[in-house]
CSV table of C-alpha atoms in Angstrom, one decimal:
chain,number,residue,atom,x,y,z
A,1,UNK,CA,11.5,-9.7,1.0
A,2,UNK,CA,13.0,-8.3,4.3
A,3,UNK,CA,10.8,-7.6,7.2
A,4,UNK,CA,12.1,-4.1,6.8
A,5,UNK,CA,10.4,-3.8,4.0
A,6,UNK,CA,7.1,-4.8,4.4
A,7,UNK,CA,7.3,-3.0,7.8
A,8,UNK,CA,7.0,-6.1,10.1
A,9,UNK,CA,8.9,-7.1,12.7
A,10,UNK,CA,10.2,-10.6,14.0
A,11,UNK,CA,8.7,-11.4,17.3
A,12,UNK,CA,9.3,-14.0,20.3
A,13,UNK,CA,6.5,-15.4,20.7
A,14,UNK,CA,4.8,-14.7,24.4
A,15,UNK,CA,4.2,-17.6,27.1
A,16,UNK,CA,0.7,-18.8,28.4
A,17,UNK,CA,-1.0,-15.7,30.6
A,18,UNK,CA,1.1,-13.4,28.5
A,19,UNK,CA,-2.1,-11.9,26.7
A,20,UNK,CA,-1.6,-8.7,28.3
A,21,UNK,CA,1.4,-8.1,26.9
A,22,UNK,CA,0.5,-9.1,23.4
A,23,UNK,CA,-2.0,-6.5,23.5
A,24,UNK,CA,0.3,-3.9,24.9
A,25,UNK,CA,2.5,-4.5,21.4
A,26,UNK,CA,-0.6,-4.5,19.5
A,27,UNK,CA,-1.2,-0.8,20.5
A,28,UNK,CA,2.6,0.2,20.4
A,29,UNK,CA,2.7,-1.3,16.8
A,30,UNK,CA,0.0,0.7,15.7
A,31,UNK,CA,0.8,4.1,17.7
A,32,UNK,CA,3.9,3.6,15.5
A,33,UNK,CA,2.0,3.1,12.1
A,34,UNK,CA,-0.4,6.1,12.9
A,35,UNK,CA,3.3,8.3,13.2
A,36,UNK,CA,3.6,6.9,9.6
A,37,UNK,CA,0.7,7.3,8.1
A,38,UNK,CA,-0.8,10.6,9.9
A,39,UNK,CA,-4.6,9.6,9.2
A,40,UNK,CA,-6.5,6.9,11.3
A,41,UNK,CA,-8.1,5.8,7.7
A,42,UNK,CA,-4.9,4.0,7.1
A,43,UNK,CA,-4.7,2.1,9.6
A,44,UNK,CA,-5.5,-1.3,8.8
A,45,UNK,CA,-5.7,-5.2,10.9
A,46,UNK,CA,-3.3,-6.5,8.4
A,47,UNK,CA,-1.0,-3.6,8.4
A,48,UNK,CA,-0.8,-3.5,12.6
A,49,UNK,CA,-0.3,-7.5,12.5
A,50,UNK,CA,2.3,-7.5,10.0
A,51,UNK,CA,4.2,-4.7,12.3
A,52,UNK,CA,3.2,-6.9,15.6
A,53,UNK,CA,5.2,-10.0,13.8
A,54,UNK,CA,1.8,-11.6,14.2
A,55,UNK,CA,-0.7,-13.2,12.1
A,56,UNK,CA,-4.0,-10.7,11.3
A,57,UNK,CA,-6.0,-13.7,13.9
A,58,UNK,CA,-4.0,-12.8,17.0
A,59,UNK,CA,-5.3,-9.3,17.2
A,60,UNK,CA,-9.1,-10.4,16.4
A,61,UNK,CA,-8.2,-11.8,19.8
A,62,UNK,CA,-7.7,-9.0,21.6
A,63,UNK,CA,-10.0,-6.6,19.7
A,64,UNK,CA,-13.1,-7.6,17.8
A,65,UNK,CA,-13.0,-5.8,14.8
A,66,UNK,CA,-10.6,-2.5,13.7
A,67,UNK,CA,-13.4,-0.1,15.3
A,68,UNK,CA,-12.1,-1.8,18.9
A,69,UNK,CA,-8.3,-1.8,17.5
A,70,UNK,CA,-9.1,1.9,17.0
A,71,UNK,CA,-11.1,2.5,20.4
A,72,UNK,CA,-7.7,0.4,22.1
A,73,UNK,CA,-5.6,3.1,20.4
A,74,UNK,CA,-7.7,6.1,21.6
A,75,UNK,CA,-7.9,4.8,25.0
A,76,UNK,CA,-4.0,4.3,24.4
A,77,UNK,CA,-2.7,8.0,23.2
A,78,UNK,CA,-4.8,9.1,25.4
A,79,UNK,CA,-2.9,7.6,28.6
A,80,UNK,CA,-0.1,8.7,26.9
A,81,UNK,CA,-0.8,12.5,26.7
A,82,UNK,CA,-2.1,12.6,30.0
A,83,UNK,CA,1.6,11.2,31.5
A,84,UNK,CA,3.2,13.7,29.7
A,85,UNK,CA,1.0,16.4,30.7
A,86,UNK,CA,1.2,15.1,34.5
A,87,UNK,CA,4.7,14.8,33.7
A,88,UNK,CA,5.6,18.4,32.6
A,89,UNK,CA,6.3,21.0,35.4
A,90,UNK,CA,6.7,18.6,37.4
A,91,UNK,CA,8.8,18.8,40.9
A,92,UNK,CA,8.9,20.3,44.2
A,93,UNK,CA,9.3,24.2,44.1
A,94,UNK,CA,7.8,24.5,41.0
A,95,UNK,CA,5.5,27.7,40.9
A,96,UNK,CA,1.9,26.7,39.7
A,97,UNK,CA,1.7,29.3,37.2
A,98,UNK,CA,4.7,27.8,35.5
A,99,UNK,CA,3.0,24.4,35.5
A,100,UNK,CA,0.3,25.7,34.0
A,101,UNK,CA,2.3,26.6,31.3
A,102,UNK,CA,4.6,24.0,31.2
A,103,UNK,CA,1.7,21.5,31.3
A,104,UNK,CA,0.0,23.5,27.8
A,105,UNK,CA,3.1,23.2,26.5
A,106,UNK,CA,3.8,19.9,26.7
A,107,UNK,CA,0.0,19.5,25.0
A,108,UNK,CA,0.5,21.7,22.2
A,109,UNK,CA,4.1,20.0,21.6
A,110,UNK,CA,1.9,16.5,21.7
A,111,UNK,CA,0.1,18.0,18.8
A,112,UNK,CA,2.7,19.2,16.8
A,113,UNK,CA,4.9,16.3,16.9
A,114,UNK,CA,2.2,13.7,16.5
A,115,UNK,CA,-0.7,14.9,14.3
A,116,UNK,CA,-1.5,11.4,13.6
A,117,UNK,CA,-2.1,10.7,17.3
A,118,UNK,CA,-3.6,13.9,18.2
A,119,UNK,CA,-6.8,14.1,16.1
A,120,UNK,CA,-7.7,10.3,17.4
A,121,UNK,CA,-8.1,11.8,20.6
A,122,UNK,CA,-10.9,13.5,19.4
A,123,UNK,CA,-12.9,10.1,18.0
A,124,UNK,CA,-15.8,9.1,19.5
A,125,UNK,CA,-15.4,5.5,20.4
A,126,UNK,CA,-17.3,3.1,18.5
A,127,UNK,CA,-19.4,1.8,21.5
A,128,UNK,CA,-19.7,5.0,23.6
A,129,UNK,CA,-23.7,5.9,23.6
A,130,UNK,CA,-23.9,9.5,22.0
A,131,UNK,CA,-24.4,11.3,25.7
A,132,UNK,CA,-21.0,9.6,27.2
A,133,UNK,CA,-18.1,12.4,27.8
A,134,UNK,CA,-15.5,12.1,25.6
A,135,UNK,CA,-12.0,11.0,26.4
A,136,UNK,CA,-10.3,14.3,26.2
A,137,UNK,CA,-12.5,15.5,29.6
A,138,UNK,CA,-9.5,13.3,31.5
A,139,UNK,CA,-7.0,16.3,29.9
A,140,UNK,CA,-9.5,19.1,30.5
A,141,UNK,CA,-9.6,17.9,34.4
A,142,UNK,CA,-6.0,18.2,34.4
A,143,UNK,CA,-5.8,21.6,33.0
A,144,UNK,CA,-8.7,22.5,35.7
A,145,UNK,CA,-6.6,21.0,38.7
A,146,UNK,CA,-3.7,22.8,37.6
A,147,UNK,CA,-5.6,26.3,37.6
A,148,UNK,CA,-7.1,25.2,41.1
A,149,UNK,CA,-3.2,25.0,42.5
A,150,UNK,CA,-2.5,28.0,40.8
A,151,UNK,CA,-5.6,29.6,42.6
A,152,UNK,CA,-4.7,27.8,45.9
A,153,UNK,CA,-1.1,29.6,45.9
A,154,UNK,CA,-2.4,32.6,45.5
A,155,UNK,CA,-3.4,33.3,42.1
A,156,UNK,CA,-6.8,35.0,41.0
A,157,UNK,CA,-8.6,33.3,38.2
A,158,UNK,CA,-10.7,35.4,35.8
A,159,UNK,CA,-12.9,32.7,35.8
A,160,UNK,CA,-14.3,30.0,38.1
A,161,UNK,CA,-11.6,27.1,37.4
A,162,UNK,CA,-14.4,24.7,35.6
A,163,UNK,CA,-14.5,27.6,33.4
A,164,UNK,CA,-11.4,28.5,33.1
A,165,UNK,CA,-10.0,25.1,32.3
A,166,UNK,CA,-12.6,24.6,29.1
A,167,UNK,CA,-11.4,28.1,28.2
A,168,UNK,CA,-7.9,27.2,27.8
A,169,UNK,CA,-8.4,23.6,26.4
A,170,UNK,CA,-10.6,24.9,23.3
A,171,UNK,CA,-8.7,27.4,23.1
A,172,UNK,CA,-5.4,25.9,22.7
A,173,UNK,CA,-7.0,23.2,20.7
A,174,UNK,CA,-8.3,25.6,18.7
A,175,UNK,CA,-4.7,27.3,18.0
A,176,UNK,CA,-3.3,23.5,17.1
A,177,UNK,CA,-6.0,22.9,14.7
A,178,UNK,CA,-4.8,26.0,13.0
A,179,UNK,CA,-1.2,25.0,13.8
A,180,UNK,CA,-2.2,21.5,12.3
A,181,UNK,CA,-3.3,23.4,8.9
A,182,UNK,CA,-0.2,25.5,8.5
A,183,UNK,CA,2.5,23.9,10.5
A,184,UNK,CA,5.3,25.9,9.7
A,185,UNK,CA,8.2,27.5,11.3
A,186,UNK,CA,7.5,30.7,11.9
A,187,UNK,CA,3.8,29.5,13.2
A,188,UNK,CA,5.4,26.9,15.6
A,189,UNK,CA,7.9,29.8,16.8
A,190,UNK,CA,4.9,31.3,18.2
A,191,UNK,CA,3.6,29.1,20.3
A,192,UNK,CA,5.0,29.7,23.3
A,193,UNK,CA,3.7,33.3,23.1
A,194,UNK,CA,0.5,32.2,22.7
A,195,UNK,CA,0.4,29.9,25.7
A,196,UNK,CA,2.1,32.9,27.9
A,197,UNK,CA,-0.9,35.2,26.2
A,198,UNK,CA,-3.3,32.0,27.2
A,199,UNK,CA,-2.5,32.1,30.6
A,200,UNK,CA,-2.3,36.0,31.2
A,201,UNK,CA,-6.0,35.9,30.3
A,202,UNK,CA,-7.3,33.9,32.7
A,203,UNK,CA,-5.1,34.2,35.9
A,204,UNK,CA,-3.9,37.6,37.7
């Protein structure tokens, strides 16, 4: 059977002090099953080793268990979104206000293109005590930052920008949950109305 088939992949193996990027792969290969499967439940040790082109032991190196394979993900996509976020408006010139936008765009087109990886943003990892913030509070700073420049140059805010920034964020997550449920055309037309609408509210 080919290895296209059973969705692995051949693999050279790494040199000594090459752990690192061994890991690296690991996540990759399973960021890549989660676009496939769209559910975390899915996700399995043998599945991720047989896309790694390694055998199910190497990644019990690396990660205990699949609850640490799945924390290594979170911690993963999350790094991820927050690049693309930082990423978006990006450049000298650029008014804040349209960073803003820019930057909630590039959040809610996160969501819509990878539903998979979206919702395990919002699992709580396996060894986090029930009082420690959740990983999403790194993309609520960056919303708040970007309201603070947008203030700084200017701009009123509605709102204190602590405020302000968790307005947005449940907000807009709120409008990709919904997005999530009924991802169609017409719905997905609208969301770059609704971020202009977003914005309008809290900023003069």
């Amino acid at each position: 059977m080919s290895n296209r088939a059973t969705g692995s992949m051949t693999r050279t193996r790494n040199r000594w002090g090459e752990g690192e990027r061994l890991r690296t792969e690991i996540l990759d290969a399973a960021s890549r099953l989660l676009s496939e499967l769209d559910d975390e439940d899915g996700l399995t040790i043998r599945g991720v080793a047989r896309a790694t082109g390694i055998a199910p032991a190497s990644i019990y190196s690396h990660f205990a268990d699949r609850a640490a394979l799945l924390d290594g993900l979170l911690a993963h996509e999350i790094q991820r979104l927050r690049a693309r976020i930082e990423r978006a408006g990006d450049g000298d010139g650029v008014d804040p206000v349209d960073r803003a936008r820019e930057q909630l765009r590039a959040y809610c087109d996160f969501a819509a293109t990878h539903p998979g990886h979206y919702r395990i943003l919002f699992r709580r990892p396996s060894e986090a005590p029930p009082s420690a913030p959740s990983p999403v509070i790194e993309i609520l700073a960056l919303f708040q930052r970007s309201l603070e420049r947008a203030e700084a140059a200017g701009r009123r805010l509605r709102l204190p920008a602590d405020r302000a920034a968790v307005v947005v964020f449940t907000a807009t997550h709120g409008r990709m949950a919904l997005y999530q449920a009924n991802p169609t055309e017409r719905s997905a037309h609208k969301l770059p109305q609704f971020i202009d609408e977003l914005v309008a509210l809290v900023l003069d």
